Short mmCIF file of C-alpha atoms and ligand atoms in Angstrom, two decimals:
data_model
loop_
_atom_site.label_atom_id
_atom_site.label_comp_id
_atom_site.label_asym_id
_atom_site.label_seq_id
_atom_site.Cartn_x
_atom_site.Cartn_y
_atom_site.Cartn_z
CA UNK A 1 0.00 0.00 0.00
CA UNK A 2 1.88 3.08 -1.20
CA UNK A 3 1.10 6.17 0.80
CA UNK A 4 1.37 9.42 -1.15
CA UNK A 5 2.62 12.31 0.97
CA UNK A 6 0.79 15.62 0.85
CA UNK A 7 2.75 18.77 0.03
CA UNK A 8 2.50 19.79 3.68
CA UNK A 9 3.92 16.47 4.87
CA UNK A 10 6.80 16.85 2.43
CA UNK A 11 7.54 20.29 3.91
CA UNK A 12 7.39 18.86 7.42
CA UNK A 13 9.81 16.09 6.51
CA UNK A 14 12.26 18.65 5.08
CA UNK A 15 12.02 20.58 8.35
CA UNK A 16 12.52 17.42 10.43
CA UNK A 17 15.55 16.42 8.35
CA UNK A 18 17.15 19.87 8.72
CA UNK A 19 16.53 19.99 12.48
CA UNK A 20 17.74 16.47 13.24
CA UNK A 21 20.99 17.22 11.42
CA UNK A 22 21.50 20.61 13.09
CA UNK A 23 20.77 19.21 16.56
CA UNK A 24 22.41 15.80 16.21
CA UNK A 25 19.10 14.09 16.93
CA UNK A 26 17.96 10.55 16.22
CA UNK A 27 14.37 9.47 15.61
CA UNK A 28 13.42 6.02 16.94
CA UNK A 29 10.04 4.59 15.91
CA UNK A 30 8.06 1.51 16.87
CA UNK A 31 6.43 -0.62 14.16
CA UNK A 32 2.96 0.49 15.31
CA UNK A 33 3.66 4.11 14.39
CA UNK A 34 2.02 5.70 11.36
CA UNK A 35 3.69 4.67 8.08
CA UNK A 36 5.00 8.17 7.35
CA UNK A 37 6.77 8.19 10.74
CA UNK A 38 8.30 4.75 10.16
CA UNK A 39 9.60 6.06 6.83
CA UNK A 40 11.47 9.02 8.31
CA UNK A 41 12.82 7.22 11.40
CA UNK A 42 16.53 6.49 11.79
CA UNK A 43 15.60 3.17 13.36
CA UNK A 44 12.30 1.26 13.35
CA UNK A 45 12.13 -1.72 15.67
CA UNK A 46 10.49 -3.75 18.38
CA UNK A 47 10.70 -2.69 22.03
CA UNK A 48 13.96 -4.49 22.68
CA UNK A 49 15.74 -3.24 19.56
CA UNK A 50 14.68 0.35 20.28
CA UNK A 51 15.77 0.14 23.92
CA UNK A 52 19.18 -1.14 22.82
CA UNK A 53 19.55 1.58 20.19
CA UNK A 54 18.60 4.25 22.74
CA UNK A 55 21.18 2.91 25.19
CA UNK A 56 24.02 3.03 22.65
CA UNK A 57 23.32 6.11 20.55
CA UNK A 58 25.84 8.98 20.21
CA UNK A 59 23.07 11.43 19.31
CA UNK A 60 22.44 14.34 21.70
CA UNK A 61 18.67 14.13 21.35
CA UNK A 62 16.46 11.05 21.04
CA UNK A 63 12.99 11.68 19.60
CA UNK A 64 11.02 8.60 20.61
CA UNK A 65 8.02 7.88 18.41
CA UNK A 66 6.31 5.25 20.51
CA UNK A 67 4.24 5.16 23.69
CA UNK A 68 5.36 6.72 26.98
CA UNK A 69 6.94 3.66 28.62
CA UNK A 70 9.23 3.35 25.58
CA UNK A 71 10.40 6.97 25.81
CA UNK A 72 10.89 6.53 29.58
CA UNK A 73 12.96 3.39 28.99
CA UNK A 74 15.22 5.31 26.58
CA UNK A 75 15.78 8.01 29.22
CA UNK A 76 16.46 5.47 31.99
CA UNK A 77 18.98 3.56 29.89
CA UNK A 78 20.74 6.69 28.63
CA UNK A 79 20.09 9.43 31.19
CA UNK A 80 22.56 11.95 29.76
CA UNK A 81 20.53 12.29 26.58
CA UNK A 82 17.62 14.60 26.03
CA UNK A 83 14.67 12.33 25.22
CA UNK A 84 11.68 13.99 23.55
CA UNK A 85 8.27 12.32 23.32
CA UNK A 86 6.28 13.83 20.43
CA UNK A 87 2.95 13.39 22.23
CA UNK A 88 3.04 12.83 26.01
CA UNK A 89 -0.59 11.72 25.83
CA UNK A 90 0.51 8.61 23.99
CA UNK A 91 0.50 6.07 26.85
CA UNK A 92 -0.05 2.32 27.02
CA UNK A 93 -3.41 1.31 28.59
CA UNK A 94 -1.94 -2.04 29.61
CA UNK A 95 1.03 -0.39 31.38
CA UNK A 96 -1.46 1.76 33.32
CA UNK A 97 -3.19 -1.40 34.62
CA UNK A 98 -0.24 -2.04 36.97
CA UNK A 99 0.26 0.43 39.80
CA UNK A 100 3.17 0.86 42.21
CA UNK A 101 1.10 0.42 45.38
CA UNK A 102 -0.73 -2.71 44.21
CA UNK A 103 2.46 -4.39 43.03
CA UNK A 104 4.21 -3.51 46.29
CA UNK A 105 1.36 -5.22 48.16
CA UNK A 106 1.57 -8.30 45.94
CA UNK A 107 5.33 -8.49 46.55
CA UNK A 108 4.74 -8.35 50.31
CA UNK A 109 2.24 -11.19 50.05
CA UNK A 110 4.76 -13.36 48.15
CA UNK A 111 8.17 -12.56 49.64
CA UNK A 112 9.73 -15.65 48.03
CA UNK A 113 8.74 -14.61 44.47
CA UNK A 114 10.85 -12.80 41.91
CA UNK A 115 9.12 -9.92 40.07
CA UNK A 116 9.39 -10.11 36.29
CA UNK A 117 7.96 -7.00 34.67
CA UNK A 118 7.10 -6.62 31.00
CA UNK A 119 8.79 -3.57 29.50
CA UNK A 120 5.21 -2.27 29.01
CA UNK A 121 5.14 -0.84 32.55
CA UNK A 122 5.49 2.68 33.89
CA UNK A 123 8.85 3.71 35.38
CA UNK A 124 7.71 3.60 39.03
CA UNK A 125 6.46 0.03 38.57
CA UNK A 126 9.82 -0.96 37.05
CA UNK A 127 11.52 0.10 40.31
CA UNK A 128 9.81 -2.89 42.01
CA UNK A 129 10.97 -5.40 39.40
CA UNK A 130 13.88 -7.81 39.67
CA UNK A 131 14.14 -8.08 35.90
CA UNK A 132 12.40 -6.71 32.80
CA UNK A 133 11.41 -8.66 29.70
CA UNK A 134 10.10 -7.83 26.25
CA UNK A 135 7.93 -10.07 24.09
CA UNK A 136 11.08 -11.03 22.17
CA UNK A 137 13.16 -12.32 25.06
CA UNK A 138 10.61 -13.15 27.79
CA UNK A 139 10.88 -16.95 27.64
CA UNK A 140 14.67 -16.88 27.52
CA UNK A 141 14.95 -14.42 30.42
CA UNK A 142 12.48 -16.31 32.63
CA UNK A 143 14.23 -19.64 31.92
CA UNK A 144 17.53 -18.08 33.00
CA UNK A 145 16.24 -17.22 36.49
CA UNK A 146 17.04 -19.43 39.49
CA UNK A 147 13.78 -18.49 41.21
CA UNK A 148 10.96 -21.04 41.27
CA UNK A 149 8.15 -18.55 41.92
CA UNK A 150 7.49 -15.60 39.57
CA UNK A 151 5.17 -12.62 39.83
CA UNK A 152 4.57 -11.62 36.21
CA UNK A 153 3.22 -8.11 35.61
CA UNK A 154 1.08 -6.77 33.88
CA UNK A 155 0.13 -8.90 30.83
CA UNK A 156 -1.67 -12.10 31.85
CA UNK A 157 -1.64 -13.37 28.26
CA UNK A 158 2.09 -12.94 27.70
CA UNK A 159 2.48 -14.40 31.21
CA UNK A 160 0.55 -17.55 30.38
CA UNK A 161 2.40 -17.89 27.05
CA UNK A 162 5.68 -17.87 29.01
CA UNK A 163 4.35 -20.21 31.72
CA UNK A 164 3.46 -22.88 29.15
CA UNK A 165 7.07 -22.92 28.00
CA UNK A 166 8.56 -22.82 31.48
CA UNK A 167 6.40 -25.39 33.32
CA UNK A 168 8.99 -25.92 36.05
CA UNK A 169 8.18 -22.50 37.56
CA UNK A 170 5.14 -21.28 39.45
CA UNK A 171 3.52 -18.07 38.18
CA UNK A 172 1.37 -15.43 39.82
CA UNK A 173 -0.26 -13.35 37.10
CA UNK A 174 -1.41 -9.76 37.14
CA UNK A 175 -4.88 -9.15 35.68
CA UNK A 176 -3.59 -6.90 32.90
CA UNK A 177 -4.02 -7.13 29.14
CA UNK A 178 -3.59 -5.11 25.96
CA UNK A 179 -7.04 -3.91 24.80
CA UNK A 180 -6.33 -4.03 21.03
CA UNK A 181 -4.76 -7.50 21.14
CA UNK A 182 -7.35 -8.84 23.57
CA UNK A 183 -10.09 -8.04 21.06
CA UNK A 184 -8.71 -10.48 18.54
CA UNK A 185 -10.37 -13.90 18.79
CA UNK A 186 -9.40 -17.36 17.53
CA UNK A 187 -12.74 -17.45 15.66
CA UNK A 188 -11.74 -14.41 13.62
CA UNK A 189 -8.42 -15.98 12.73
CA UNK A 190 -10.09 -19.28 11.79
CA UNK A 191 -12.66 -17.50 9.62
CA UNK A 192 -9.79 -15.91 7.70
CA UNK A 193 -8.07 -19.28 7.48
CA UNK A 194 -11.20 -20.63 5.75
CA UNK A 195 -10.97 -17.82 3.24
CA UNK A 196 -7.21 -18.32 2.73
CA UNK A 197 -6.67 -22.07 3.42
CA UNK A 198 -2.96 -21.99 2.51
CA UNK A 199 -2.18 -19.02 4.74
CA UNK A 200 0.02 -19.15 7.82
CA UNK A 201 -1.07 -17.41 11.03
CA UNK A 202 1.41 -15.25 13.00
CA UNK A 203 0.37 -13.50 16.23
CA UNK A 204 1.84 -11.39 19.01
CA UNK A 205 1.93 -13.06 22.48
CA UNK A 206 -0.23 -10.21 23.84
CA UNK A 207 -3.17 -11.81 22.00
CA UNK A 208 -5.55 -13.83 24.11
CA UNK A 209 -4.66 -17.48 24.68
CA UNK A 210 -7.23 -18.89 22.24
CA UNK A 211 -5.64 -16.91 19.38
CA UNK A 212 -2.10 -17.82 20.45
CA UNK A 213 -2.98 -21.53 20.57
CA UNK A 214 -4.08 -21.77 16.93
CA UNK A 215 -1.18 -19.71 15.50
CA UNK A 216 1.65 -21.15 13.42
CA UNK A 217 4.01 -18.57 14.87
CA UNK A 218 4.06 -16.40 18.02
CA UNK A 219 6.60 -13.60 18.44
CA UNK A 220 7.47 -9.94 18.91
CA UNK A 221 6.77 -7.42 16.15
CA UNK A 222 10.25 -7.90 14.65
CA UNK A 223 9.99 -11.66 14.89
CA UNK A 224 6.60 -11.59 13.14
CA UNK A 225 8.15 -9.53 10.34
CA UNK A 226 10.97 -12.04 9.96
CA UNK A 227 8.52 -14.97 9.89
CA UNK A 228 5.86 -13.40 7.65
CA UNK A 229 8.24 -12.05 5.00
CA UNK A 230 10.18 -15.31 4.64
CA UNK A 231 7.72 -18.16 5.31
CA UNK A 232 6.78 -20.39 2.39
CA UNK A 233 3.19 -19.12 2.03
CA UNK A 234 1.70 -16.43 -0.24
CA UNK A 235 -0.68 -15.18 2.43
CA UNK A 236 0.04 -14.55 6.09
CA UNK A 237 -2.75 -13.75 8.56
CA UNK A 238 -1.20 -11.37 11.07
CA UNK A 239 -2.59 -11.00 14.58
CA UNK A 240 -1.10 -7.77 15.82
CA UNK A 241 -1.42 -4.01 15.48
CA UNK A 242 -2.09 -2.94 11.90
CA UNK A 243 0.91 -0.54 11.80
CA UNK A 244 3.06 -3.58 11.09
CA UNK A 245 1.49 -3.92 7.62
CA UNK A 246 3.48 -0.92 6.41
CA UNK A 247 6.82 -2.54 7.19
CA UNK A 248 5.77 -5.99 5.94
CA UNK A 249 4.78 -4.59 2.56
CA UNK A 250 7.96 -2.58 2.37
CA UNK A 251 10.20 -5.56 3.11
CA UNK A 252 8.39 -8.14 0.97
CA UNK A 253 5.61 -6.69 -1.21
CA UNK A 254 5.10 -10.01 -3.00
CA UNK A 255 3.02 -11.46 -0.19
CA UNK A 256 -0.51 -10.82 0.97
CA UNK A 257 -0.72 -9.77 4.65
CA UNK A 258 -4.21 -10.06 6.09
CA UNK A 259 -5.04 -8.23 9.32
CA UNK A 260 -8.26 -9.29 11.10
CA UNK A 261 -10.97 -6.80 11.96
CA UNK A 262 -12.39 -6.51 15.48
CA UNK A 263 -15.65 -4.98 16.55
CA UNK A 264 -14.62 -2.37 19.08
CA UNK A 265 -11.77 -0.19 20.44
CA UNK A 266 -10.54 1.62 17.34
CA UNK A 267 -12.25 -0.83 14.97
CA UNK A 268 -9.36 -3.11 14.01
CA UNK A 269 -6.28 -4.30 15.92
CA UNK A 270 -5.34 -0.69 16.18
CA UNK A 271 -3.54 1.00 19.08
CA UNK A 272 -5.02 4.49 19.26
CA UNK A 273 -2.22 5.58 21.59
CA UNK A 274 0.55 4.62 19.18
CA UNK A 275 -1.16 6.76 16.52
CA UNK A 276 -1.09 9.91 18.69
CA UNK A 277 2.39 10.79 17.40
CA UNK A 278 2.35 12.67 14.10
CA UNK A 279 4.88 14.31 11.77
CA UNK A 280 3.65 17.69 13.05
CA UNK A 281 4.43 16.75 16.62
CA UNK A 282 7.85 15.40 15.74
CA UNK A 283 8.74 18.64 13.93
CA UNK A 284 7.43 20.66 16.88
CA UNK A 285 9.42 18.84 19.58
CA UNK A 286 12.57 18.93 17.48
CA UNK A 287 12.22 22.65 16.89
CA UNK A 288 11.33 23.71 20.44
CA UNK A 289 12.85 20.80 22.40
CA UNK A 290 9.58 20.43 24.29
CA UNK A 291 7.96 17.33 25.84
CA UNK A 292 11.24 16.24 27.36
CA UNK A 293 11.01 13.02 29.38
CA UNK A 294 11.87 13.96 32.97
CA UNK A 295 11.89 11.33 35.73
CA UNK A 296 13.01 11.56 39.36
CA UNK A 297 16.67 10.50 39.75
CA UNK A 298 15.87 7.81 42.32
CA UNK A 299 13.19 6.27 40.08
CA UNK A 300 15.63 6.17 37.16
CA UNK A 301 18.36 4.59 39.27
CA UNK A 302 16.09 1.85 40.64
CA UNK A 303 14.39 1.14 37.31
CA UNK A 304 17.75 0.96 35.49
CA UNK A 305 18.88 -2.12 37.44
CA UNK A 306 16.21 -4.56 36.17
CA UNK A 307 16.47 -3.08 32.66
CA UNK A 308 20.24 -3.51 32.56
CA UNK A 309 19.91 -7.07 33.89
CA UNK A 310 17.70 -7.87 30.90
CA UNK A 311 19.94 -6.17 28.36
CA UNK A 312 22.93 -8.17 29.67
CA UNK A 313 21.15 -11.54 29.40
CA UNK A 314 20.09 -11.40 25.79
P1 13P B 401 7.12 -5.52 20.68
O1 13P B 401 8.11 -5.61 21.79
O2 13P B 401 6.84 -6.84 20.05
O3 13P B 401 7.55 -4.50 19.68
O4 13P B 401 5.70 -5.09 21.27
C1 13P B 401 5.46 -3.88 21.90
C2 13P B 401 4.03 -3.65 22.14
O5 13P B 401 3.63 -2.71 22.76
C3 13P B 401 3.11 -4.63 21.63
O6 13P B 401 1.81 -4.23 21.89
FE1 SF4 B 402 0.07 -0.95 24.93
FE2 SF4 B 402 -1.30 -2.70 23.48
FE3 SF4 B 402 -0.80 -0.30 22.49
FE4 SF4 B 402 1.18 -2.12 22.77
S1 SF4 B 402 -0.59 -2.23 21.42
S2 SF4 B 402 1.27 0.05 23.31
S3 SF4 B 402 0.53 -3.08 24.67
S4 SF4 B 402 -2.06 -0.77 24.27
#
């Protein structure tokens, strides 16, 4: 699907390019961002790849086109950089389902458990974690832990996906979930499979268990791209946020990528929060250096430990 830029967007991109050069800035974008943002980003990636890039960059300014926990993670991992979030209202509803006080209470109730937090958590919640995971490395990280008992926060679906592959450990799940991925059902995927009998099904582990169970492949956004663009099938049914279609078609336009439609939220597997960043907002933050991510020093220090533990493992 080729997107034709308007004259205004072309002007904005020229402005962004001039400013990022003048200010030695880098633009990092998640795969769920609007296509035009993915196209101008220096790096497009999954949560883990973007966190790693943010940690290592020489740029003076990081413009993070993703949701708030991603921009916060960049700041925590590389605190000397100025991190700008194009739209501070772009949060993650699942991250907001886990609060500091409630997790602290859960920890007190299970003093023998290790807290594994999904990177989709707010910075204060990360301070209570022993280690962080992303959808890409979660199974590997959890397997590497000595602990027998795990509190997994906040995604109960990613948690149960991990638990199935690490049966030797006991899990206590948080009641959190990602609204767009939760809306996708196995029935919808199977209906599409009837329409495209030779298709393969690839889903994100944030999808509900019934959808995960019938998939041919389960992985992070980057891993889905790798699978879908190379698998021996003309059609791939993709169970994740529709922003990924842009990158799939760019990398291998010879395949047909089918994204299911759901009845509510934004209408399809569509993260409204991810779409709150726009070219206008990127140009604005680069020009005025506004919307800087600022976190208390003690929160950054405590949250850095579990993040660095993860980055070292994988
Ligand atoms: P990835 O780590 O797979 O990019 O996923 C991030 C996310 O928010 C999925 O909803
Ligand atoms: Fe959060 Fe789900 Fe949006 Fe990812 S897709 S940012 S988990 S609400």
